[in-house]
Short mmCIF file of C-alpha atoms and ligand atoms in Angstrom, two decimals:
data_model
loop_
_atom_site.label_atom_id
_atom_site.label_comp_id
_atom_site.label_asym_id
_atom_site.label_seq_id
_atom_site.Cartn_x
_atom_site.Cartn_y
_atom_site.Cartn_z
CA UNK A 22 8.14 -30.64 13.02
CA UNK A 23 11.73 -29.62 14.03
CA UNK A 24 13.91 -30.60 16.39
CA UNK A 25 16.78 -28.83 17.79
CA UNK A 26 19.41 -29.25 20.38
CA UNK A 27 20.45 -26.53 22.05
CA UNK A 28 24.02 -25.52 24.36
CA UNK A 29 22.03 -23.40 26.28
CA UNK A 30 18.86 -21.26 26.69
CA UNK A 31 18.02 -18.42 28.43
CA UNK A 32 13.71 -19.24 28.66
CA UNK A 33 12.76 -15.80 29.46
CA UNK A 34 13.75 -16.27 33.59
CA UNK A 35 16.41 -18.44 33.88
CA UNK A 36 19.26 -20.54 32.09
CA UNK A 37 19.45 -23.75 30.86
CA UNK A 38 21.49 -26.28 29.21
CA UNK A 39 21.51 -29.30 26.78
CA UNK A 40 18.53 -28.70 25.85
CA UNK A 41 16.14 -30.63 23.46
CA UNK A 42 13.25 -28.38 21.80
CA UNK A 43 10.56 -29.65 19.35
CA UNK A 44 9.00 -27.01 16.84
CA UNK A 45 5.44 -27.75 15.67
CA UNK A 46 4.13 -26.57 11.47
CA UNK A 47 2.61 -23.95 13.57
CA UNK A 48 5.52 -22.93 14.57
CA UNK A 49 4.89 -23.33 18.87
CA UNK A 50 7.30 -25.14 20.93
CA UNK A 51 5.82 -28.21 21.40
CA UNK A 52 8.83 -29.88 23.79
CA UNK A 53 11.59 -28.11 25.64
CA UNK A 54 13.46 -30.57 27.68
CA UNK A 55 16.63 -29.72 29.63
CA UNK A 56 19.81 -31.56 30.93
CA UNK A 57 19.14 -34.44 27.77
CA UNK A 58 21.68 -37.27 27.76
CA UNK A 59 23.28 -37.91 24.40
CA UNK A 60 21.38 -41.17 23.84
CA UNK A 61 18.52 -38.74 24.19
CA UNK A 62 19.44 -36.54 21.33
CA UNK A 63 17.68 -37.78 17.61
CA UNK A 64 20.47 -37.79 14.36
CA UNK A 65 18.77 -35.32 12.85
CA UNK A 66 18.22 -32.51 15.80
CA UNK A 67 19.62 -29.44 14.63
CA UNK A 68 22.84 -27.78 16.84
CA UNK A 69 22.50 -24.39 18.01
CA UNK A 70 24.39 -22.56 20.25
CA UNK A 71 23.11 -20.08 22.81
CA UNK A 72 18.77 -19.09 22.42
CA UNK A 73 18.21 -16.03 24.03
CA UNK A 74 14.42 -14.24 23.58
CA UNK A 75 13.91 -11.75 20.93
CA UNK A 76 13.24 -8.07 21.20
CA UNK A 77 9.88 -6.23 20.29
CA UNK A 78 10.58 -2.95 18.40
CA UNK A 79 7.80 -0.92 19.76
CA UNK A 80 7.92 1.77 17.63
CA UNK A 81 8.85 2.22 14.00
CA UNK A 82 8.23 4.85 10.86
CA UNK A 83 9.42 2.42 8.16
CA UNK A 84 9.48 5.07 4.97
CA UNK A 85 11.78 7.45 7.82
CA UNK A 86 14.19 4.72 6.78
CA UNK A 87 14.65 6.61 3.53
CA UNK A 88 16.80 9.55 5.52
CA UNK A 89 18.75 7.99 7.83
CA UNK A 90 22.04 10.00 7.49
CA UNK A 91 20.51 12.43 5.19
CA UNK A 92 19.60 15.04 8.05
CA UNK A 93 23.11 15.45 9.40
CA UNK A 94 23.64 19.25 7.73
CA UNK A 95 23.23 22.28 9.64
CA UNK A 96 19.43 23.79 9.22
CA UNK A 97 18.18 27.20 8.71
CA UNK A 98 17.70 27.05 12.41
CA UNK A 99 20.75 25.65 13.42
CA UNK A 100 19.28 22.38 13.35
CA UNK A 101 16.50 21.19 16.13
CA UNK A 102 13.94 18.41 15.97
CA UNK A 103 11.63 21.33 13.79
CA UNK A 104 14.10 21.69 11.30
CA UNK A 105 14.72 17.72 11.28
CA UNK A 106 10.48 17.27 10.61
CA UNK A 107 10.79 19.85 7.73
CA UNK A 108 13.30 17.19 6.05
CA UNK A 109 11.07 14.26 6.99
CA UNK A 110 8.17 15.69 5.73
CA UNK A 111 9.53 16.41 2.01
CA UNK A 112 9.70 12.50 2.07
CA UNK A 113 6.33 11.82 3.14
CA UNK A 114 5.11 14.39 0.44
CA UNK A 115 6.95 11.88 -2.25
CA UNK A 116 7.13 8.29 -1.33
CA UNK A 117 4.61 6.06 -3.44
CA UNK A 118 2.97 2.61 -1.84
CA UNK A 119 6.02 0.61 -4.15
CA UNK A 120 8.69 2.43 -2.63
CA UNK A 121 7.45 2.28 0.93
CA UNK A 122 6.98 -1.79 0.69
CA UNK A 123 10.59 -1.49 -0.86
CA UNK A 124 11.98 0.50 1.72
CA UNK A 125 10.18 -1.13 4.77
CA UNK A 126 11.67 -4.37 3.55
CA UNK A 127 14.98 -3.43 3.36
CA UNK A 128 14.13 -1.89 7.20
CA UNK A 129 12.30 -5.18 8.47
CA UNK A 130 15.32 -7.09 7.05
CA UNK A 131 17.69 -5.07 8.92
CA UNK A 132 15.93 -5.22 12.50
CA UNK A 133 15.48 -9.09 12.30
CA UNK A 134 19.06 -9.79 11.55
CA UNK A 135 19.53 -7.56 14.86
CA UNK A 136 17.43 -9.52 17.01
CA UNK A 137 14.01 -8.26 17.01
CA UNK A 138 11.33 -10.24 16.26
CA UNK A 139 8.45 -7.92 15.58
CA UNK A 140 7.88 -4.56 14.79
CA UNK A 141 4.98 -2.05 16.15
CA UNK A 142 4.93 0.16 13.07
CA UNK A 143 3.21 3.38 13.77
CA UNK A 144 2.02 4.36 10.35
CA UNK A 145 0.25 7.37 9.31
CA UNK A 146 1.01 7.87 5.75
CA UNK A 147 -2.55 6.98 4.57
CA UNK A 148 -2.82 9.16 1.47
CA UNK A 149 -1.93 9.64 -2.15
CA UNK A 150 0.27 12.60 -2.66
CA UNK A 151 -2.51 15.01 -3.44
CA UNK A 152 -3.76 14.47 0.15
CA UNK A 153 -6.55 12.32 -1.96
CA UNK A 154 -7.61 8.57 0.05
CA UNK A 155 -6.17 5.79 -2.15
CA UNK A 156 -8.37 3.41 -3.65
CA UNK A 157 -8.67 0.55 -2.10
CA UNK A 158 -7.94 3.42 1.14
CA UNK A 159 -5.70 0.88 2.98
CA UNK A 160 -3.16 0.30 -0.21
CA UNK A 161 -0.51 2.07 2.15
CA UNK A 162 -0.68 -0.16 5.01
CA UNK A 163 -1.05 -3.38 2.46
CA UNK A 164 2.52 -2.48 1.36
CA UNK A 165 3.82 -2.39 5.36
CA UNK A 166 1.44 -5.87 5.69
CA UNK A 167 3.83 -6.93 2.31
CA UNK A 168 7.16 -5.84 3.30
CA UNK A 169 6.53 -7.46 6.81
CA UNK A 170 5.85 -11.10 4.85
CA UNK A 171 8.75 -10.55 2.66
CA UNK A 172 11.48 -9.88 5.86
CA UNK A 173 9.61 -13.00 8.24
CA UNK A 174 9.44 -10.36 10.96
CA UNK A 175 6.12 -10.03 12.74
CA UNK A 176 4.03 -7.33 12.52
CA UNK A 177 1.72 -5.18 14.93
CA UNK A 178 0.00 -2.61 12.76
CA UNK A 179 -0.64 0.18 14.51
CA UNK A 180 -2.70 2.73 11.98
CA UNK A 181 -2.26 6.64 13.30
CA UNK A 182 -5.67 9.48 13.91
CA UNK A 183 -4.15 12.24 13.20
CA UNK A 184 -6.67 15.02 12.76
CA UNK A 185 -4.99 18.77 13.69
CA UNK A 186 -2.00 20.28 13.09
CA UNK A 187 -1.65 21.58 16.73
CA UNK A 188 -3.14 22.03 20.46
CA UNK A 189 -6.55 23.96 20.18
CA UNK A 190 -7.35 21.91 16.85
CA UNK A 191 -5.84 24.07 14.46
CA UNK A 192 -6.34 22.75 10.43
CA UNK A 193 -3.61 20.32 9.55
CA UNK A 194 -1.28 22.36 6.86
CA UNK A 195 -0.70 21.47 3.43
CA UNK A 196 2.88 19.07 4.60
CA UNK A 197 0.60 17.39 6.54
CA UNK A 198 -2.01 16.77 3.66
CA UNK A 199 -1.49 12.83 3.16
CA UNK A 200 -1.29 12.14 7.02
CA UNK A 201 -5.62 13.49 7.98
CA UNK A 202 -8.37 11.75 8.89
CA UNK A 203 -11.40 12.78 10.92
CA UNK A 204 -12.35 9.85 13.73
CA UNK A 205 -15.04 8.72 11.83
CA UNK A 206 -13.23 8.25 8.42
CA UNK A 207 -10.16 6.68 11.09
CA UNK A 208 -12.57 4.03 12.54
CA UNK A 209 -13.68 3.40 9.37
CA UNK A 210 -10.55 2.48 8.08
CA UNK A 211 -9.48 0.55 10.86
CA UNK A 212 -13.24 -1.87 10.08
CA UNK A 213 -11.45 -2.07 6.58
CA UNK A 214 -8.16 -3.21 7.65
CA UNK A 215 -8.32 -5.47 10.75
CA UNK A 216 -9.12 -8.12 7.89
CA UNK A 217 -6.55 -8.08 6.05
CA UNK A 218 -4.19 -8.00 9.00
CA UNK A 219 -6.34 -10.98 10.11
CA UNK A 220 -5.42 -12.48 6.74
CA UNK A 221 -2.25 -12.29 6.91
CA UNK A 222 -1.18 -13.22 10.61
CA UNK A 223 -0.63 -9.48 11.47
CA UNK A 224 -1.68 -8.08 14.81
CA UNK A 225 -3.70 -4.41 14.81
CA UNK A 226 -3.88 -1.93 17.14
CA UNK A 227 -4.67 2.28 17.95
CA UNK A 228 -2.33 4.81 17.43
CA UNK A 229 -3.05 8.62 18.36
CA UNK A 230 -0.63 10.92 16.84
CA UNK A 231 -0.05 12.84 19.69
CA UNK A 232 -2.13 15.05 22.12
CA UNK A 233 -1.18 17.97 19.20
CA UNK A 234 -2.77 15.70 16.42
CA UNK A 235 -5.72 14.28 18.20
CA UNK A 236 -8.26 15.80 21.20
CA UNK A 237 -8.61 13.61 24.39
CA UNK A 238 -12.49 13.59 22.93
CA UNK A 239 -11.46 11.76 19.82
CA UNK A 240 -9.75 9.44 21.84
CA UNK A 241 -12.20 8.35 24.19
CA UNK A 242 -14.46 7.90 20.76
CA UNK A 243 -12.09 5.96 19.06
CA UNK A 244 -11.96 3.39 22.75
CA UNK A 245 -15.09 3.18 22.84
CA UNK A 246 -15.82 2.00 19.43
CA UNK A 247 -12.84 -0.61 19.68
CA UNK A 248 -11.92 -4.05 20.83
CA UNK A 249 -10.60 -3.41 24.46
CA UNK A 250 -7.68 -5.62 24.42
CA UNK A 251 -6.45 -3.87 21.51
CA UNK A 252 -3.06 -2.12 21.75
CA UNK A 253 -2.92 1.91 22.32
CA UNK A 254 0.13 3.76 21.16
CA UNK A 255 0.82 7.85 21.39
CA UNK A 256 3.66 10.18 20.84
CA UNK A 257 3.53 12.42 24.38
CA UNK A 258 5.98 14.99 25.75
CA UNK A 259 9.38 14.20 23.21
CA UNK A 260 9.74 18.12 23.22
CA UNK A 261 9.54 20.65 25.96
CA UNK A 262 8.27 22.83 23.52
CA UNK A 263 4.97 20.11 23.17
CA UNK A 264 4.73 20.49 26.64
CA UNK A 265 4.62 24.29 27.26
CA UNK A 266 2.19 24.47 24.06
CA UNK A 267 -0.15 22.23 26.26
CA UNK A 268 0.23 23.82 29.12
CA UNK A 269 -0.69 27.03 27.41
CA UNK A 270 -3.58 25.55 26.08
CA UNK A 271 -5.48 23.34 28.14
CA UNK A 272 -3.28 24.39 31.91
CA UNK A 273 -2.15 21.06 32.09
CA UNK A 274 1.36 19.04 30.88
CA UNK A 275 0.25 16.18 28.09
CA UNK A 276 0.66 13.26 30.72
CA UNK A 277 -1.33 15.26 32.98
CA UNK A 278 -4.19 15.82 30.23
CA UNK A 279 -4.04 12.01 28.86
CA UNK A 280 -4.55 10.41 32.65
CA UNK A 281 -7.27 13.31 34.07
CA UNK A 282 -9.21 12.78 30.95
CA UNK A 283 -8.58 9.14 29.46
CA UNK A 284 -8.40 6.09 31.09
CA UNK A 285 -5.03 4.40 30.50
CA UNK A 286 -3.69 1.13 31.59
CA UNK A 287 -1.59 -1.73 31.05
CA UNK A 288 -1.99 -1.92 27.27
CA UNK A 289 -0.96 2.30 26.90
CA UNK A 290 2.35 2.38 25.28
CA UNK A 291 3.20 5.90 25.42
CA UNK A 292 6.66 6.49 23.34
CA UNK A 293 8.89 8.71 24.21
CA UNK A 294 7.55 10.62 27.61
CA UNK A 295 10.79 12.68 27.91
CA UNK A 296 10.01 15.60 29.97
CA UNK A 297 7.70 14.01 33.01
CA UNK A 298 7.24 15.27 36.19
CA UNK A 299 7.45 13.36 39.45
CA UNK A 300 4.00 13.10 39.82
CA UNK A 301 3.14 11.81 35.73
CA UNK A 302 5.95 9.45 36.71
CA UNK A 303 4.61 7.89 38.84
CA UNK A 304 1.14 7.30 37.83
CA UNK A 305 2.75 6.00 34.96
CA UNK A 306 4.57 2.89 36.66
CA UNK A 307 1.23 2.52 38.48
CA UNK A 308 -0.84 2.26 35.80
CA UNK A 309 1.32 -0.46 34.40
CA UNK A 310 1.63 1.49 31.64
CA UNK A 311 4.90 1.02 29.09
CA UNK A 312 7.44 3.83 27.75
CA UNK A 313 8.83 2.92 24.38
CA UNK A 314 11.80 4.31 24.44
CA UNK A 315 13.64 5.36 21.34
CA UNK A 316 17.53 6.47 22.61
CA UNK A 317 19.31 7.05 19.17
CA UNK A 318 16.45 8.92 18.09
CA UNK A 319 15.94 11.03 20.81
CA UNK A 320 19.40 11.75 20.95
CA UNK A 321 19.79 11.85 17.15
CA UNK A 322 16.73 14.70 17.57
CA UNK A 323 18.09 16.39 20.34
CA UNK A 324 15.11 15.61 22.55
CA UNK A 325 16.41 15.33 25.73
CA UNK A 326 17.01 12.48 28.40
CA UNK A 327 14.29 10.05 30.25
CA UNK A 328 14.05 9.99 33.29
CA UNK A 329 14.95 6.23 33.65
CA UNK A 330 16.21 5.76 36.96
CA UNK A 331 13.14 7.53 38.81
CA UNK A 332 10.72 5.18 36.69
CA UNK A 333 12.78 1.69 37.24
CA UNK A 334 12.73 2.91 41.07
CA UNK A 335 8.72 3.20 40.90
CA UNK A 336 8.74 -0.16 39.32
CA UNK A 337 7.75 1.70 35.44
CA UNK A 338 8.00 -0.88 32.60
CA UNK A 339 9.68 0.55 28.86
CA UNK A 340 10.94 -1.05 25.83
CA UNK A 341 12.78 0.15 22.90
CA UNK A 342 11.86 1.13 19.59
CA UNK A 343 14.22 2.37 16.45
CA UNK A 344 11.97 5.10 15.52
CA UNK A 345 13.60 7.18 12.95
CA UNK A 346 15.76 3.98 11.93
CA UNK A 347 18.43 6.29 12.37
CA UNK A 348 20.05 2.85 13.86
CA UNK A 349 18.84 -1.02 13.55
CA UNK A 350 20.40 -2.37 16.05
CA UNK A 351 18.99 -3.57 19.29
CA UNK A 352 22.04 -3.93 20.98
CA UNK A 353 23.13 -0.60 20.50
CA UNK A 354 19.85 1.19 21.27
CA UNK A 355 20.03 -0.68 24.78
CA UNK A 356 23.36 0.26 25.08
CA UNK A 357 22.82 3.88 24.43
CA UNK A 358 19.62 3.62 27.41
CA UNK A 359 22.22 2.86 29.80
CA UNK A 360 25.12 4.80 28.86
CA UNK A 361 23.01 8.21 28.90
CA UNK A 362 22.09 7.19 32.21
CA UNK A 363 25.89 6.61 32.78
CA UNK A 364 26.77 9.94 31.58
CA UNK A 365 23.96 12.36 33.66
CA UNK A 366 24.78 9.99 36.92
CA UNK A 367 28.70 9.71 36.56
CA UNK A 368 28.27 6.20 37.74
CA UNK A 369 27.88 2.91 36.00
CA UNK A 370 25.84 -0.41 35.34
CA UNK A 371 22.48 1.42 36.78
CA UNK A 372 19.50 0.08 34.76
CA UNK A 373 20.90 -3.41 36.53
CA UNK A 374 19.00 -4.67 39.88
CA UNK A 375 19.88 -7.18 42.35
CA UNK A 376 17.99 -10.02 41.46
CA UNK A 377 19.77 -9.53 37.79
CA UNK A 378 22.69 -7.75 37.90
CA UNK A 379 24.26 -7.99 34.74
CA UNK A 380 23.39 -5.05 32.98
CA UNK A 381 23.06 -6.41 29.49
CA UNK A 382 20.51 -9.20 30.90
CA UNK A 383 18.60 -7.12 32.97
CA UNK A 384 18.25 -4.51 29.66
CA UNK A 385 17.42 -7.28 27.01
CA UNK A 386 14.82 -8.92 29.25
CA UNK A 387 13.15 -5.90 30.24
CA UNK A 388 12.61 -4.88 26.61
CA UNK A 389 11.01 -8.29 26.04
CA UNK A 390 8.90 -9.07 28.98
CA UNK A 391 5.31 -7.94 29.46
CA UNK A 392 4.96 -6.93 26.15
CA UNK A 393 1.93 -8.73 24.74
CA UNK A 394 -0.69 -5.98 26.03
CA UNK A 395 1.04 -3.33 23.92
CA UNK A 396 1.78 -5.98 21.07
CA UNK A 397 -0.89 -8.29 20.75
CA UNK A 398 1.55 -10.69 20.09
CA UNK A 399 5.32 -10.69 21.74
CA UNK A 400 5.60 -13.66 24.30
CA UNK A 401 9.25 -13.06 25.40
CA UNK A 402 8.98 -16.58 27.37
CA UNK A 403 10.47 -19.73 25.49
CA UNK A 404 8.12 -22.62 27.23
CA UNK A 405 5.87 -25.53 25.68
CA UNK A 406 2.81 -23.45 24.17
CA UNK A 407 4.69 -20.30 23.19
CA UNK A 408 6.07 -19.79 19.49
CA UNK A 409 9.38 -20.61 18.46
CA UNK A 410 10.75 -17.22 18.45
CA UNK A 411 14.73 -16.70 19.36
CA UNK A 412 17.63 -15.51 18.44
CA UNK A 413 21.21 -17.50 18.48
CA UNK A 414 24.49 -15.96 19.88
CA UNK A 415 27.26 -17.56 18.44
CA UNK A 416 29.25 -17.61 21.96
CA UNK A 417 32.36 -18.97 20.11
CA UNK A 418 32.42 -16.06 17.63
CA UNK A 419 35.95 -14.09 18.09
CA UNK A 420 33.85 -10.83 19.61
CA UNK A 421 32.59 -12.86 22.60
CA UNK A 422 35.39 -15.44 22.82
CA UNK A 423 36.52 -13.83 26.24
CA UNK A 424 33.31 -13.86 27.60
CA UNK A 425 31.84 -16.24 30.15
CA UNK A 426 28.66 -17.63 30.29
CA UNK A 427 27.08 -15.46 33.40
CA UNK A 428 28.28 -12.22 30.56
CA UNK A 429 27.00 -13.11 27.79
CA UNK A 430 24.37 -10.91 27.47
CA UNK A 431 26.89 -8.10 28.46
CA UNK A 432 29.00 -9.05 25.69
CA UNK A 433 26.24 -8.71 23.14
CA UNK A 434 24.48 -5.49 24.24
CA UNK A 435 28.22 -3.95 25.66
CA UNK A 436 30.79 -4.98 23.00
CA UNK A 437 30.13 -7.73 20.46
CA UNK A 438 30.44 -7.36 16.89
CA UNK A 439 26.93 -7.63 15.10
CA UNK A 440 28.19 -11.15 13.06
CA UNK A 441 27.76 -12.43 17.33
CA UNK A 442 24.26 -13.05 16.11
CA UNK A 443 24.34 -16.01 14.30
CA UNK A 444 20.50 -16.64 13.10
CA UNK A 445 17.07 -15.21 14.14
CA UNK A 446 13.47 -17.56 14.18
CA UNK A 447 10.84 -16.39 14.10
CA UNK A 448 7.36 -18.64 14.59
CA UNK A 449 9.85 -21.68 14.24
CA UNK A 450 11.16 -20.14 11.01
CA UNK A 451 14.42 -19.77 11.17
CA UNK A 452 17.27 -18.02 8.75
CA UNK A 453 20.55 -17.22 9.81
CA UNK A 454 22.57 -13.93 9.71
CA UNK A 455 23.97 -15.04 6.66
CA UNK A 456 20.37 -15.65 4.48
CA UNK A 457 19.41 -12.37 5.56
CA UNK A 458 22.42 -10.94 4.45
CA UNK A 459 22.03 -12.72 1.09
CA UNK A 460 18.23 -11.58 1.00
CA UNK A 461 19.63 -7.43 1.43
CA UNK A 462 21.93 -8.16 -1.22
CA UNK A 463 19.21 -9.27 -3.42
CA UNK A 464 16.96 -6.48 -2.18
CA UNK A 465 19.68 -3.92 -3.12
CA UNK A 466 18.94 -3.56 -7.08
CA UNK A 467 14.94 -2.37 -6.20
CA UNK A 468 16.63 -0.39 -3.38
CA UNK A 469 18.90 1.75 -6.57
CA UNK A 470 16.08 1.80 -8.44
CA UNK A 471 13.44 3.59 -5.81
CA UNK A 472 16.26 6.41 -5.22
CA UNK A 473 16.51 6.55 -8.73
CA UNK A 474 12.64 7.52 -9.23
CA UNK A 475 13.67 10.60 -6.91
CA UNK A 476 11.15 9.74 -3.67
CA UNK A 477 13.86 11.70 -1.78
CA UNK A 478 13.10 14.63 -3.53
CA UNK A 479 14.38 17.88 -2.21
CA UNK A 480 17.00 16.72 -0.32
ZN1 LIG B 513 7.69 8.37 16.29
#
């Protein structure tokens, strides 16, 4: 067991201060007392500064790691999000299962010593470079399950069907060769893998491609064949283009087609949703239903703008996710969800409400509440029975020095230097900013050595 004693803690609601917090070996909070008297505190609790919740990253493509900042030339086309999958795809043709645990742990590194505590990694690089299933067929994912272990961070495994190539089933193409599986040979896989997430401590849950990759028939094969509290991730409107191809083919905008012909609810995490109508809006917040939200990449991409202020308005719940990894930070992908709201409305501190109105709060907590139904795992409250997950501003370091308490989460998403986040725990294991750092360093001479073999071929 350990035993901490803390300045102050934000639990999730509200503050508090001086408190005392046991950690079980199983890593729960067994005792969180606030207001403790010295006499109270044991010799050998441990001091920590200022325990905030940590952040879900609900959606990730580890091996896309491999390109951030490789894609910044001008294209053929000029450069659009096409042009940009062309690039990514030339990776996905080369990367073998030793360089994607290499890379992802490098990646899962990074995002912990940001502040998230799990990551929702949408994977659907199944196959061996001929297209060809590996053998054992889940080697792939065992390298995410590996990388995961070796970074601490938690893991939600969320294995992609991803059958066509585009609306009206047409044939994957040859680029697309080591993504394919038909439903059967997906639910398959997932029988073979839920075990050895099981094993080791992982979460698992659906993913469907997108409404270009998968029909709304496959989908309602693949529920009904699967645990119904398992977590149900899709890729749905990022590009207007998507959504005029869908319209062309079935009459109807993707949100449209997903909620006349699929029923989706509370533990539907639909990523991106760009280009929504009123109406898709609002059935959206209904439903309960949360938008990952991926700003630096969809800005990075050129895909356009959310919608956000319509969707807080209905009452719509989102989260964040680093996508492309084109950045790791948590901070800055919150800030960047507020400031492109900033910059359509030509006003300021709008995703802010008036029972919290510091922006920085009222962003950090609303990427980490409600999560577990699109998780299977993210409790975002700090409470007796909940793990021992946190992360710890160091309020005295020289980027927050001028802030006051009420601002402190405004100084971290708004302004504060990265070092503001002093260490990250994670199931009551904790490692601060400075082991992680060591750990990268380490990581670094595999890191040379996987460029080296040439998995970023063609670029
Ligand atoms: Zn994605």
């Amino acid at each position: 067991m350990s035993t901490y004693f803390i300045s102050q803690l934000h639990d999730g609601q509200q503050w508090h201060s001086r408190c005392l917090l046991d950690v079980d070996a199983s890593g729960l909070i067994e005792r969180l007392h606030s207001q403790v008297d010295d006499s109270a505190i044991p010799g050998d609790a441990v001091p920590l500064q200022t325990l905030i919740p940590g952040l879900p990253n609900l959606h990730s493509h580890a091996f896309q790691r491999a390109m951030a900042g490789r894609a910044e030339q001008r294209a053929s086309d000029g450069g659009s999000f096409w042009s940009w999958r062309e690039q990514m795809y030339r990776i996905a043709h080369t990367i073998t299962p030793e360089q994607m645990e290499i890379i992802a742990t490098q990646l899962y590194l990074e995002l912990r010593q940001s502040g998230y505590t799990r990551v929702c990694e949408f994977h659907y690089l199944h196959h061996d470079r001929d297209g060809q299933p590996y053998e054992p067929v889940t080697t792939m994912a065992e390298a995410l399950i590996r990388a995961s272990t070796n970074a601490g961070i938690e893991l939600t495994l969320l294995p992609v069907l991803y059958s066509y190539s585009g609306f009206g089933q047409r044939p994957l193409t040859e680029e697309q060769r080591r993504f394919g599986m038909s439903t059967a040979e997906y639910l398959a896989y997932l029988e073979t893998l839920e075990p050895l997430t099981a094993s080791a401590g992982c979460q698992i849950g659906i993913a469907l491609h997108s409404l270009r990759a998968v029909s709304t028939a496959q989908i309602n094969e693949v529920l009904a064949h699967t645990p119904a509290d398992w977590p149900v991730h899709i890729h749905i409107s990022e590009q207007m283009q998507e959504v005029r191809d869908c319209q062309q083919s079935t009459g109807l905008r993707p949100v449209e087609l997903l909620l006349e012909e699929v029923e989706v609810c509370e533990r539907w995490c639909l990523v991106h949703a760009t280009h929504l109508s009123n109406t898709e809006l609002e059935a959206l917040a209904q439903r309960s239903v949360t938008v990952a939200l991926c700003p630096t990449t969809e800005a990075n991409l050129g895909d356009g703008l959310f919608p956000m202020l319509d969707f807080i308005n209905h009452g719509g719940r989102y989260g964040i996710g680093s996508d492309s990894q084109i950045c790791r930070s948590a901070s800055e992908e919150l800030r960047w969800l507020e400031y492109g709201q900033r910059l359509i409305h030509q006003r300021r501190c709008l995703i802010s409400s008036s029972e919290r109105p510091s922006t920085g709060e009222n962003l950090w907590l609303s990427a980490s509440l409600d999560k577990q139904a699109v998780t299977a795992g993210h409790s975002g409250r700090l409470d007796v029975g909940q793990p021992a997950t946190f992360v710890e501003l160091q309020s005295r370091h020289a980027s927050m020095i001028q802030t006051a308490d009420q601002h402190l989460f405004d100084g971290l998403v708004f302004s504060a230097d990265p070092a503001a986040i002093h260490s990250v725990t994670i199931a009551g294991q904790r490692q601060t900013r400075q082991q992680i750092e060591r750990q990268l360093n380490a990581h670094r001479s595999l890191l040379e050595k996987a460029f080296q073999q040439g998995y970023i071929a063609g670029q």
